[in-house]
């Protein structure tokens, strides 16, 4: 009887570990996200978000859906990003985890070359990422909602 109880406990622990791991992956901003144009409602880009070894979030553009006449290089960017391709460009960096949010980062808008302070948080059970860019105080800024995409499903 004691052996059966140990087996049951082992099974329960295994299931709990699996469920916790799955939930942690779902509740993580790591992955691929589609950005949407605020005006047209059309997709603008696909962004890859990853975590560095020191637990900081970074993001880069892996695909763009350019509007007609839109340049594929960042002509408005300053420094080493000036006239570089937007695809492959790191646009978000330095985000650190704070109470179910990511804060204290920076985000680049390739359309105007400006860099903003940035925070992000998951919504809708990890299906959306609300990214907020601002100068100075978070109250004075703009938010975008990115949609999670699964690049493996086609």
PDB file of C-alpha atoms in Angstrom:
ATOM      1  CA  UNK A   1       0.000   0.000   0.000  1.00  0.00           C
ATOM      2  CA  UNK A   2       2.854   2.367   0.829  1.00  0.00           C
ATOM      3  CA  UNK A   3       4.358   1.695  -2.616  1.00  0.00           C
ATOM      4  CA  UNK A   4       1.052   2.537  -4.362  1.00  0.00           C
ATOM      5  CA  UNK A   5       0.867   5.840  -2.492  1.00  0.00           C
ATOM      6  CA  UNK A   6       4.393   6.703  -3.617  1.00  0.00           C
ATOM      7  CA  UNK A   7       3.480   5.899  -7.222  1.00  0.00           C
ATOM      8  CA  UNK A   8       0.402   8.099  -7.050  1.00  0.00           C
ATOM      9  CA  UNK A   9       2.443  10.959  -5.578  1.00  0.00           C
ATOM     10  CA  UNK A  10       5.070  10.546  -8.309  1.00  0.00           C
ATOM     11  CA  UNK A  11       2.381  10.703 -10.999  1.00  0.00           C
ATOM     12  CA  UNK A  12       0.814  13.798  -9.432  1.00  0.00           C
ATOM     13  CA  UNK A  13       4.194  15.532  -9.219  1.00  0.00           C
ATOM     14  CA  UNK A  14       4.956  14.668 -12.837  1.00  0.00           C
ATOM     15  CA  UNK A  15       1.617  16.054 -14.025  1.00  0.00           C
ATOM     16  CA  UNK A  16       2.029  19.231 -11.948  1.00  0.00           C
ATOM     17  CA  UNK A  17       5.537  19.758 -13.312  1.00  0.00           C
ATOM     18  CA  UNK A  18       4.278  19.336 -16.877  1.00  0.00           C
ATOM     19  CA  UNK A  19       1.336  21.707 -16.370  1.00  0.00           C
ATOM     20  CA  UNK A  20       3.577  24.311 -14.725  1.00  0.00           C
ATOM     21  CA  UNK A  21       6.082  24.095 -17.588  1.00  0.00           C
ATOM     22  CA  UNK A  22       3.361  24.455 -20.224  1.00  0.00           C
ATOM     23  CA  UNK A  23       1.817  27.417 -18.386  1.00  0.00           C
ATOM     24  CA  UNK A  24       5.213  29.093 -18.015  1.00  0.00           C
ATOM     25  CA  UNK A  25       5.800  28.826 -21.765  1.00  0.00           C
ATOM     26  CA  UNK A  26       2.353  30.191 -22.560  1.00  0.00           C
ATOM     27  CA  UNK A  27       2.777  33.055 -20.083  1.00  0.00           C
ATOM     28  CA  UNK A  28       6.134  34.066 -21.536  1.00  0.00           C
ATOM     29  CA  UNK A  29       6.644  36.892 -24.027  1.00  0.00           C
ATOM     30  CA  UNK A  30       9.325  34.810 -25.739  1.00  0.00           C
ATOM     31  CA  UNK A  31       8.254  33.918 -29.259  1.00  0.00           C
ATOM     32  CA  UNK A  32       6.983  35.540 -32.428  1.00  0.00           C
ATOM     33  CA  UNK A  33       4.593  38.479 -32.609  1.00  0.00           C
ATOM     34  CA  UNK A  34       2.713  40.228 -35.411  1.00  0.00           C
ATOM     35  CA  UNK A  35       2.548  44.017 -35.218  1.00  0.00           C
ATOM     36  CA  UNK A  36      -0.519  45.739 -36.611  1.00  0.00           C
ATOM     37  CA  UNK A  37      -0.730  49.174 -38.263  1.00  0.00           C
ATOM     38  CA  UNK A  38      -2.846  51.448 -36.039  1.00  0.00           C
ATOM     39  CA  UNK A  39      -4.397  53.215 -39.038  1.00  0.00           C
ATOM     40  CA  UNK A  40      -5.008  50.452 -41.611  1.00  0.00           C
ATOM     41  CA  UNK A  41      -5.368  47.460 -39.288  1.00  0.00           C
ATOM     42  CA  UNK A  42      -2.999  45.520 -41.565  1.00  0.00           C
ATOM     43  CA  UNK A  43       0.055  43.568 -40.413  1.00  0.00           C
ATOM     44  CA  UNK A  44       3.272  45.613 -40.354  1.00  0.00           C
ATOM     45  CA  UNK A  45       5.891  43.107 -39.257  1.00  0.00           C
ATOM     46  CA  UNK A  46       6.778  39.896 -37.470  1.00  0.00           C
ATOM     47  CA  UNK A  47       8.928  40.383 -34.372  1.00  0.00           C
ATOM     48  CA  UNK A  48      10.993  37.755 -32.567  1.00  0.00           C
ATOM     49  CA  UNK A  49      11.261  38.237 -28.796  1.00  0.00           C
ATOM     50  CA  UNK A  50      13.912  36.389 -26.798  1.00  0.00           C
ATOM     51  CA  UNK A  51      15.526  36.503 -23.385  1.00  0.00           C
ATOM     52  CA  UNK A  52      19.262  37.050 -22.943  1.00  0.00           C
ATOM     53  CA  UNK A  53      21.325  34.961 -20.476  1.00  0.00           C
ATOM     54  CA  UNK A  54      20.987  37.817 -17.960  1.00  0.00           C
ATOM     55  CA  UNK A  55      17.149  37.581 -18.210  1.00  0.00           C
ATOM     56  CA  UNK A  56      16.617  40.741 -20.295  1.00  0.00           C
ATOM     57  CA  UNK A  57      14.077  40.799 -23.139  1.00  0.00           C
ATOM     58  CA  UNK A  58      15.185  41.757 -26.637  1.00  0.00           C
ATOM     59  CA  UNK A  59      13.251  41.871 -29.909  1.00  0.00           C
ATOM     60  CA  UNK A  60      14.130  42.082 -33.573  1.00  0.00           C
ATOM     61  CA  UNK A  61      12.232  42.369 -36.834  1.00  0.00           C
ATOM     62  CA  UNK A  62      12.275  39.131 -38.820  1.00  0.00           C
ATOM     63  CA  UNK A  63       9.751  40.055 -41.542  1.00  0.00           C
ATOM     64  CA  UNK A  64       8.097  43.227 -42.820  1.00  0.00           C
ATOM     65  CA  UNK A  65       4.884  43.748 -44.754  1.00  0.00           C
ATOM     66  CA  UNK A  66       5.821  47.077 -46.357  1.00  0.00           C
ATOM     67  CA  UNK A  67       3.311  49.606 -47.585  1.00  0.00           C
ATOM     68  CA  UNK A  68       3.726  50.673 -51.187  1.00  0.00           C
ATOM     69  CA  UNK A  69       6.726  52.968 -51.462  1.00  0.00           C
ATOM     70  CA  UNK A  70       7.974  52.193 -47.952  1.00  0.00           C
ATOM     71  CA  UNK A  71      11.720  51.730 -47.677  1.00  0.00           C
ATOM     72  CA  UNK A  72      13.170  48.496 -46.339  1.00  0.00           C
ATOM     73  CA  UNK A  73      16.061  50.315 -44.697  1.00  0.00           C
ATOM     74  CA  UNK A  74      15.976  52.632 -41.705  1.00  0.00           C
ATOM     75  CA  UNK A  75      16.802  55.991 -43.259  1.00  0.00           C
ATOM     76  CA  UNK A  76      15.552  57.866 -40.171  1.00  0.00           C
ATOM     77  CA  UNK A  77      17.677  55.849 -37.716  1.00  0.00           C
ATOM     78  CA  UNK A  78      20.748  57.355 -36.117  1.00  0.00           C
ATOM     79  CA  UNK A  79      24.184  55.862 -35.472  1.00  0.00           C
ATOM     80  CA  UNK A  80      25.002  52.310 -36.498  1.00  0.00           C
ATOM     81  CA  UNK A  81      21.375  51.601 -37.540  1.00  0.00           C
ATOM     82  CA  UNK A  82      21.274  54.409 -40.115  1.00  0.00           C
ATOM     83  CA  UNK A  83      20.543  53.024 -43.601  1.00  0.00           C
ATOM     84  CA  UNK A  84      20.570  49.442 -42.295  1.00  0.00           C
ATOM     85  CA  UNK A  85      17.920  46.867 -43.281  1.00  0.00           C
ATOM     86  CA  UNK A  86      14.917  46.833 -40.969  1.00  0.00           C
ATOM     87  CA  UNK A  87      14.709  43.032 -41.206  1.00  0.00           C
ATOM     88  CA  UNK A  88      17.165  41.697 -38.648  1.00  0.00           C
ATOM     89  CA  UNK A  89      17.277  44.968 -36.720  1.00  0.00           C
ATOM     90  CA  UNK A  90      16.990  44.836 -32.921  1.00  0.00           C
ATOM     91  CA  UNK A  91      14.178  47.255 -32.086  1.00  0.00           C
ATOM     92  CA  UNK A  92      13.515  46.483 -28.414  1.00  0.00           C
ATOM     93  CA  UNK A  93      16.062  45.946 -25.660  1.00  0.00           C
ATOM     94  CA  UNK A  94      16.692  46.094 -21.941  1.00  0.00           C
ATOM     95  CA  UNK A  95      13.272  44.998 -20.670  1.00  0.00           C
ATOM     96  CA  UNK A  96      13.462  43.498 -17.178  1.00  0.00           C
ATOM     97  CA  UNK A  97      10.809  41.461 -15.380  1.00  0.00           C
ATOM     98  CA  UNK A  98       8.824  43.281 -12.651  1.00  0.00           C
ATOM     99  CA  UNK A  99       5.586  41.823 -11.222  1.00  0.00           C
ATOM    100  CA  UNK A 100       4.180  40.165 -14.368  1.00  0.00           C
ATOM    101  CA  UNK A 101       5.396  43.025 -16.561  1.00  0.00           C
ATOM    102  CA  UNK A 102       8.572  43.884 -18.400  1.00  0.00           C
ATOM    103  CA  UNK A 103       9.891  47.401 -17.748  1.00  0.00           C
ATOM    104  CA  UNK A 104      12.834  49.773 -18.092  1.00  0.00           C
ATOM    105  CA  UNK A 105      13.542  48.962 -21.725  1.00  0.00           C
ATOM    106  CA  UNK A 106      13.820  50.886 -24.962  1.00  0.00           C
ATOM    107  CA  UNK A 107      12.046  50.515 -28.278  1.00  0.00           C
ATOM    108  CA  UNK A 108      12.974  51.920 -31.679  1.00  0.00           C
ATOM    109  CA  UNK A 109      10.368  53.063 -34.175  1.00  0.00           C
ATOM    110  CA  UNK A 110      12.028  52.400 -37.566  1.00  0.00           C
ATOM    111  CA  UNK A 111       9.548  54.713 -39.304  1.00  0.00           C
ATOM    112  CA  UNK A 112      10.833  57.831 -37.546  1.00  0.00           C
ATOM    113  CA  UNK A 113      14.134  56.603 -36.074  1.00  0.00           C
ATOM    114  CA  UNK A 114      13.135  57.640 -32.554  1.00  0.00           C
ATOM    115  CA  UNK A 115      13.926  55.610 -29.454  1.00  0.00           C
ATOM    116  CA  UNK A 116      11.357  55.516 -26.652  1.00  0.00           C
ATOM    117  CA  UNK A 117      11.270  54.122 -23.121  1.00  0.00           C
ATOM    118  CA  UNK A 118       9.351  50.872 -23.171  1.00  0.00           C
ATOM    119  CA  UNK A 119       7.321  48.483 -21.050  1.00  0.00           C
ATOM    120  CA  UNK A 120       5.344  45.383 -22.012  1.00  0.00           C
ATOM    121  CA  UNK A 121       2.841  42.982 -20.504  1.00  0.00           C
ATOM    122  CA  UNK A 122       1.011  39.898 -21.675  1.00  0.00           C
ATOM    123  CA  UNK A 123      -2.766  39.956 -22.082  1.00  0.00           C
ATOM    124  CA  UNK A 124      -5.434  37.452 -23.112  1.00  0.00           C
ATOM    125  CA  UNK A 125      -3.622  34.484 -21.537  1.00  0.00           C
ATOM    126  CA  UNK A 126      -0.405  35.196 -23.412  1.00  0.00           C
ATOM    127  CA  UNK A 127      -1.989  35.585 -26.852  1.00  0.00           C
ATOM    128  CA  UNK A 128      -1.279  39.314 -26.989  1.00  0.00           C
ATOM    129  CA  UNK A 129       1.574  41.527 -25.856  1.00  0.00           C
ATOM    130  CA  UNK A 130       0.766  45.129 -24.981  1.00  0.00           C
ATOM    131  CA  UNK A 131       3.867  47.201 -25.733  1.00  0.00           C
ATOM    132  CA  UNK A 132       3.962  50.775 -24.425  1.00  0.00           C
ATOM    133  CA  UNK A 133       6.452  53.341 -25.708  1.00  0.00           C
ATOM    134  CA  UNK A 134       6.880  56.707 -24.024  1.00  0.00           C
ATOM    135  CA  UNK A 135       9.177  59.641 -23.404  1.00  0.00           C
ATOM    136  CA  UNK A 136       9.583  60.680 -19.773  1.00  0.00           C
ATOM    137  CA  UNK A 137       6.469  59.373 -18.023  1.00  0.00           C
ATOM    138  CA  UNK A 138       4.467  56.281 -19.068  1.00  0.00           C
ATOM    139  CA  UNK A 139       1.310  58.381 -18.912  1.00  0.00           C
ATOM    140  CA  UNK A 140       2.508  60.281 -21.985  1.00  0.00           C
ATOM    141  CA  UNK A 141       2.963  57.538 -24.524  1.00  0.00           C
ATOM    142  CA  UNK A 142       1.408  55.166 -26.987  1.00  0.00           C
ATOM    143  CA  UNK A 143       0.562  51.486 -26.762  1.00  0.00           C
ATOM    144  CA  UNK A 144       0.461  48.823 -29.438  1.00  0.00           C
ATOM    145  CA  UNK A 145      -0.955  45.350 -29.100  1.00  0.00           C
ATOM    146  CA  UNK A 146       1.098  42.638 -30.740  1.00  0.00           C
ATOM    147  CA  UNK A 147      -0.516  39.286 -31.593  1.00  0.00           C
ATOM    148  CA  UNK A 148       1.295  36.019 -30.949  1.00  0.00           C
ATOM    149  CA  UNK A 149       1.947  33.986 -34.098  1.00  0.00           C
ATOM    150  CA  UNK A 150       3.046  30.403 -34.527  1.00  0.00           C
ATOM    151  CA  UNK A 151       5.571  30.302 -37.355  1.00  0.00           C
ATOM    152  CA  UNK A 152       5.703  26.502 -37.264  1.00  0.00           C
ATOM    153  CA  UNK A 153       2.034  26.069 -38.239  1.00  0.00           C
ATOM    154  CA  UNK A 154       2.542  27.548 -41.650  1.00  0.00           C
TER     155      UNK A 154
END
